[in-house]
XYZ file of C-alpha atoms in Angstrom:
429
model
C 5.050 45.210 56.585
C 4.971 42.767 53.643
C 7.565 41.509 51.163
C 7.325 43.046 47.698
C 5.943 39.818 46.219
C 3.279 39.584 48.906
C 2.496 43.293 48.554
C 1.858 42.791 44.831
C -0.549 39.949 45.571
C -2.370 42.094 48.128
C -2.682 44.940 45.611
C -4.167 42.601 42.985
C -6.596 41.217 45.575
C -7.741 44.667 46.716
C -8.131 45.950 43.153
C -10.067 42.784 42.282
C -12.393 43.312 45.264
C -12.807 46.994 44.354
C -14.031 45.853 40.939
C -16.468 43.408 42.536
C -17.903 46.151 44.755
C -17.952 48.618 41.859
C -20.174 46.464 39.650
C -22.227 45.150 42.548
C -23.080 48.802 43.240
C -23.487 49.758 39.598
C -25.605 46.844 38.405
C -27.797 46.820 41.514
C -29.945 49.560 39.971
C -30.635 47.569 36.793
C -31.604 44.478 38.813
C -33.934 46.545 41.003
C -35.171 48.637 38.041
C -38.524 46.837 37.558
C -39.353 47.484 41.239
C -38.092 51.080 41.127
C -39.903 51.828 37.879
C -43.171 50.560 39.357
C -42.645 52.177 42.773
C -41.783 55.626 41.375
C -44.110 55.409 38.302
C -41.305 55.946 35.757
C -41.572 55.537 31.964
C -38.902 53.648 29.930
C -37.556 56.988 28.676
C -37.281 58.341 32.235
C -35.608 55.112 33.349
C -33.162 55.456 30.463
C -32.311 59.004 31.539
C -31.704 57.748 35.086
C -29.371 55.037 33.765
C -27.526 57.657 31.695
C -27.258 60.184 34.531
C -24.717 57.941 36.255
C -22.362 58.369 33.306
C -22.479 62.175 33.405
C -20.608 62.222 36.704
C -18.687 59.061 35.863
C -17.237 60.258 32.554
C -16.144 63.646 33.924
C -14.417 62.061 36.912
C -12.669 59.475 34.726
C -10.509 62.381 33.597
C -10.415 64.276 36.889
C -9.682 61.047 38.776
C -6.778 60.267 36.453
C -5.279 63.703 37.006
C -5.753 63.306 40.766
C -3.964 59.940 40.660
C -0.969 61.550 38.927
C -0.902 64.414 41.425
C -1.961 62.889 44.758
C -1.301 59.197 44.185
C -3.497 56.267 43.209
C -3.919 55.004 46.773
C -5.452 58.180 48.204
C -7.542 58.858 45.099
C -9.094 55.389 45.119
C -9.752 55.571 48.874
C -11.702 58.823 48.502
C -13.521 57.474 45.434
C -14.702 54.330 47.243
C -15.995 56.356 50.211
C -17.911 58.744 47.949
C -19.497 56.143 45.680
C -20.463 53.898 48.600
C -22.100 56.833 50.371
C -24.216 57.769 47.359
C -25.032 54.140 46.605
C -26.603 53.979 50.044
C -28.330 57.321 49.436
C -30.497 55.655 46.760
C -32.537 54.284 49.660
C -33.724 57.870 50.250
C -34.996 58.726 46.737
C -38.560 59.977 46.416
C -38.880 60.516 42.673
C -37.285 61.111 39.280
C -35.353 64.294 40.179
C -33.800 62.946 43.383
C -32.802 59.763 41.569
C -31.006 61.809 38.877
C -29.044 63.884 41.415
C -27.907 60.901 43.460
C -26.927 58.870 40.391
C -24.776 61.735 39.053
C -22.961 62.008 42.403
C -22.628 58.223 42.581
C -21.049 58.251 39.108
C -18.580 60.937 40.192
C -17.406 58.632 42.977
C -16.953 55.625 40.700
C -15.204 57.629 37.961
C -11.587 57.316 39.183
C -11.618 53.508 39.694
C -10.123 52.227 36.445
C -7.598 55.032 35.988
C -6.320 54.597 39.540
C -6.164 50.826 39.009
C -4.090 51.378 35.860
C -1.816 53.842 37.701
C -1.329 51.436 40.611
C -0.428 48.591 38.250
C 2.004 50.860 36.399
C 3.664 51.665 39.749
C 4.134 48.020 40.738
C 4.429 45.833 37.616
C 6.714 45.680 34.530
C 5.342 46.148 30.975
C 5.595 42.437 30.096
C 2.754 41.441 32.433
C 0.738 44.614 32.983
C -2.075 43.469 30.682
C -2.294 40.198 32.599
C -2.460 41.977 35.949
C -4.949 44.537 34.619
C -7.139 41.701 33.380
C -6.980 39.855 36.689
C -7.694 43.000 38.703
C -10.535 44.106 36.444
C -12.103 40.632 36.334
C -13.729 41.475 39.639
C -16.171 43.772 37.803
C -18.155 41.077 35.954
C -18.079 38.944 39.097
C -19.724 41.855 40.923
C -22.306 42.023 38.151
C -22.893 38.270 38.414
C -23.554 38.240 42.147
C -25.666 41.400 42.076
C -28.571 39.570 40.424
C -29.109 36.915 43.117
C -28.099 39.197 46.027
C -30.094 42.301 45.082
C -32.953 40.174 43.748
C -33.223 38.256 47.025
C -32.974 41.360 49.229
C -35.457 43.278 47.060
C -37.994 40.456 47.174
C -37.522 39.783 50.899
C -36.872 43.200 52.459
C -37.474 45.766 49.726
C -35.158 47.258 47.092
C -34.009 50.180 49.279
C -32.340 47.938 51.870
C -30.040 46.376 49.244
C -28.332 49.721 48.593
C -27.646 50.297 52.300
C -25.975 46.883 52.645
C -23.790 47.559 49.584
C -22.738 50.925 51.099
C -21.445 49.213 54.251
C -19.359 46.763 52.178
C -17.637 49.696 50.450
C -16.776 51.376 53.747
C -15.159 48.166 55.068
C -13.012 47.863 51.907
C -11.873 51.503 52.262
C -10.576 51.019 55.805
C -8.620 47.894 54.830
C -7.182 49.549 51.685
C -5.860 52.485 53.680
C -4.246 50.183 56.240
C -2.619 47.481 54.107
C -1.692 49.017 50.719
C 1.327 51.136 49.733
C 1.504 53.545 46.809
C 4.783 52.185 45.391
C 7.416 49.526 46.120
C 9.956 50.631 48.700
C 12.898 50.371 46.289
C 11.276 53.015 44.054
C 12.185 55.628 46.691
C 15.950 55.302 46.233
C 17.434 58.787 46.183
C 20.627 58.274 44.197
C 21.560 56.268 41.120
C 24.936 56.372 39.360
C 25.349 55.230 35.765
C 28.784 54.816 34.149
C 27.376 54.605 30.622
C 25.296 56.676 28.267
C 21.678 57.023 29.337
C 18.639 58.442 27.589
C 16.289 60.802 29.288
C 12.759 61.193 27.898
C 11.738 64.570 26.644
C 9.281 66.087 29.107
C 6.129 65.535 27.062
C 3.018 67.508 27.896
C -0.429 65.989 28.319
C -1.661 67.898 25.258
C 0.869 66.026 23.075
C -0.878 62.723 23.809
C -4.420 64.080 23.570
C -3.840 64.918 19.891
C -2.524 61.468 18.921
C -4.690 59.275 16.664
C -3.620 56.204 18.624
C -5.121 57.648 21.822
C -8.245 59.016 20.107
C -9.118 55.855 18.168
C -8.337 53.608 21.116
C -10.835 55.801 22.969
C -13.330 55.326 20.105
C -12.981 51.548 20.357
C -13.408 51.863 24.120
C -16.559 53.947 23.444
C -18.001 51.087 21.380
C -17.006 48.614 24.107
C -18.817 50.725 26.689
C -21.868 51.166 24.472
C -22.413 47.390 24.455
C -21.473 47.119 28.124
C -23.874 49.838 29.291
C -26.635 48.445 27.068
C -26.179 45.076 28.751
C -25.624 46.537 32.209
C -28.669 48.821 32.233
C -31.315 47.371 29.902
C -30.726 43.610 29.666
C -32.635 42.777 32.909
C -35.602 44.872 31.725
C -35.387 43.209 28.283
C -35.703 39.790 29.929
C -38.741 40.901 31.935
C -40.506 43.054 29.314
C -39.654 41.316 26.036
C -39.102 37.727 27.182
C -41.658 37.561 29.976
C -39.369 36.347 32.764
C -40.254 36.941 36.395
C -37.986 38.996 38.652
C -36.743 35.775 40.270
C -35.974 34.157 36.903
C -34.327 37.327 35.584
C -32.053 37.676 38.625
C -30.699 34.161 37.996
C -30.452 34.343 34.191
C -28.399 37.563 34.301
C -25.655 35.633 36.095
C -24.826 33.642 32.926
C -23.351 36.492 30.794
C -21.491 37.871 33.814
C -19.793 34.521 34.473
C -18.568 34.363 30.882
C -17.510 38.004 31.182
C -15.484 37.172 34.286
C -13.642 34.458 32.340
C -13.109 36.784 29.380
C -11.693 39.649 31.402
C -9.386 37.362 33.390
C -8.120 35.698 30.184
C -7.887 38.835 28.008
C -4.711 40.169 29.600
C -3.086 36.729 29.579
C -3.869 36.314 25.882
C -2.533 39.787 25.055
C 0.706 39.275 27.000
C 1.126 35.826 25.399
C 0.935 37.355 21.910
C 3.166 40.213 23.079
C 5.911 37.696 23.895
C 5.238 35.496 20.859
C 5.256 38.359 18.341
C 7.751 40.564 20.151
C 9.527 41.541 16.919
C 6.278 42.884 15.442
C 5.951 45.374 18.302
C 3.751 45.497 21.340
C 0.811 47.170 19.569
C 0.487 44.252 17.150
C -0.483 41.867 19.948
C -2.830 44.409 21.528
C -4.592 45.119 18.208
C -4.843 41.427 17.339
C -6.913 40.737 20.453
C -8.835 44.027 20.360
C -9.965 43.917 16.724
C -10.849 40.211 16.633
C -12.764 40.095 19.900
C -14.572 43.437 19.567
C -15.787 42.370 16.116
C -17.040 39.010 17.415
C -18.786 40.740 20.312
C -20.518 43.072 17.830
C -21.788 40.174 15.719
C -23.169 38.347 18.758
C -24.980 41.352 20.240
C -26.466 42.240 16.844
C -27.900 38.754 16.278
C -29.198 38.648 19.876
C -31.751 41.261 18.829
C -32.957 39.150 15.899
C -33.432 35.696 17.430
C -36.851 34.573 18.623
C -36.180 32.483 21.729
C -35.033 33.507 25.189
C -32.357 30.777 25.321
C -30.729 31.893 22.053
C -30.866 35.587 23.061
C -29.235 34.886 26.433
C -26.610 32.645 24.799
C -25.666 35.280 22.213
C -25.536 38.061 24.804
C -23.358 35.841 27.023
C -20.883 35.234 24.191
C -20.964 38.917 23.288
C -20.004 39.819 26.861
C -17.276 37.132 26.839
C -15.646 38.475 23.662
C -16.173 42.053 24.825
C -14.391 41.439 28.110
C -11.497 39.719 26.343
C -10.660 43.248 25.162
C -11.254 44.837 28.584
C -7.614 45.168 29.637
C -6.295 45.975 26.155
C -7.317 49.648 26.085
C -5.376 50.255 29.306
C -2.440 48.144 28.105
C -2.166 50.341 25.002
C -2.062 53.477 27.173
C 0.602 51.926 29.403
C 2.594 50.923 26.301
C 2.646 54.301 24.527
C 2.455 56.921 27.316
C 5.232 57.988 29.694
C 4.792 57.199 33.394
C 4.008 60.740 34.543
C 1.029 61.013 32.162
C -0.479 57.534 32.580
C -3.298 58.626 34.884
C -4.239 61.738 32.928
C -4.171 60.151 29.453
C -5.961 57.047 30.712
C -8.542 59.270 32.380
C -9.062 61.274 29.184
C -9.539 58.083 27.157
C -11.935 56.739 29.779
C -13.866 60.029 29.772
C -14.415 59.863 26.008
C -15.308 56.173 26.197
C -17.862 56.633 28.928
C -19.856 59.237 27.080
C -21.346 56.010 25.669
C -22.923 55.541 29.071
C -24.628 58.931 28.721
C -25.847 58.408 25.169
C -26.582 54.674 25.081
C -29.105 54.052 27.882
C -31.185 57.140 27.031
C -31.141 56.308 23.314
C -32.146 52.728 24.093
C -35.073 53.908 26.230
C -36.169 56.222 23.418
C -35.959 53.443 20.800
C -37.913 51.062 23.019
C -40.586 53.709 23.660
C -40.961 54.518 19.953
C -40.675 51.025 18.436
C -42.009 48.860 21.240
C -39.119 46.409 20.745
C -35.400 46.121 21.575
C -34.292 45.003 18.096
C -33.022 48.377 16.843
C -31.066 48.917 20.074
C -29.272 45.565 19.697
C -28.392 46.248 16.057
C -27.115 49.758 16.811
C -24.805 48.439 19.545
C -23.385 45.796 17.216
C -22.944 48.098 14.217
C -21.034 50.698 16.224
C -18.506 48.109 17.399
C -17.929 46.814 13.867
C -16.974 50.340 12.764
C -14.718 50.790 15.814
C -12.833 47.528 15.232
C -12.101 48.550 11.628
C -10.935 51.996 12.794
C -8.418 50.385 15.170
C -6.836 48.507 12.249
C -6.393 51.727 10.311
C -5.459 54.334 12.911
C -3.871 52.777 16.015
C -0.114 53.001 15.407
C 3.029 53.492 17.530
C 3.348 57.117 18.668
C 6.339 58.977 17.276
C 7.793 61.020 20.131
C 10.250 63.919 19.955
C 13.895 62.842 19.943
C 15.183 62.163 23.490
C 17.991 64.126 25.067
C 21.244 62.171 25.342
C 23.396 62.456 28.462
C 26.945 61.146 28.276
C 29.664 60.180 30.726
C 29.100 59.628 34.470
C 25.758 61.025 35.527
C 24.401 61.169 39.055
C 20.770 62.045 39.601
C 17.942 61.260 41.955
C 15.003 58.989 41.300
C 12.797 61.922 40.346
C 14.723 62.262 37.072
C 12.813 60.275 34.436
C 14.772 57.747 32.429
């Protein structure tokens, strides 16, 4: 139907749009939170639990979604995921209280869980290692754009028609994307289905490594820890920042819905640039190894993000707080594609989805812990200062851990096959 070059562009576009829809759906709740909290008579602690409930389903299905992508393909897995999360996004219009909100948010999180692992798997299917971080960054840059437009869109709909209507409109958008994805996207390039290859030289065949081999590696575990810190800041911003602007800074709903656009715009730039920067250093410092370039970006930018978010809780003006949060999100998103690039760099193709899903599962437990802990701290202290400092301190520790523990993975010696060898494309090379 399309040339391979055009098919790659279409895949990037669809993955980009999936990210836009994902964060439009996800951040809609935080934008509408002041209305929902008032309408359903919820306390900050209860609202924090609702924010966290999303991540219960989300974290579990990060892992399950990755395994499904390896087994059933990224295309089908992402199609089902989009249908499910769109359906339960729309179901928020039906909530009647705290319990129903919890149930629907857990199911909504289950639907969104496979997105990033299936995106990573799809990129691994279509793109070479030298530009996977760039493509991952471009594809994922749709997420902050979705967060940016959610403020004005959901804010306007909530003010004009009521907050429930906004979730129904978002559901319809997801259904339209799903139909187009199924029609226009292929799982793999056509030339990857060649049945026979003949080599007249020595070739190496990878040892068939099990998933459990990777799950015990420090590189995977501490990359997941850094991703946990990344998500802690992200979920703090995603769930509580709009309420912080209204409660602590005294902004109106209209003002808040506009101001929240600023950090998301910088985040969009950061996520789009992060992969380009990583791949640039990968080519520039090729002799130092691929992990050097990934760690250079990850450690530097995660540390800077931590400093900015920590100071945002100490400043006394709204302008300085918004500016620091915006720069924190920018530096944070510069690392957004790096975690997935590391997985693609050190894991064999058949385990990409599962290992990426496991890492994403561990990372997104931050979404369970962070919002609830923030609500508790706000309830007990009456301010957001401790929550800002905790988010920053955690990321400082994570950036230092990456320096120490993220190293190339030593794999078992490969099997050597000599002479003329004929085998089909299912044989891993």
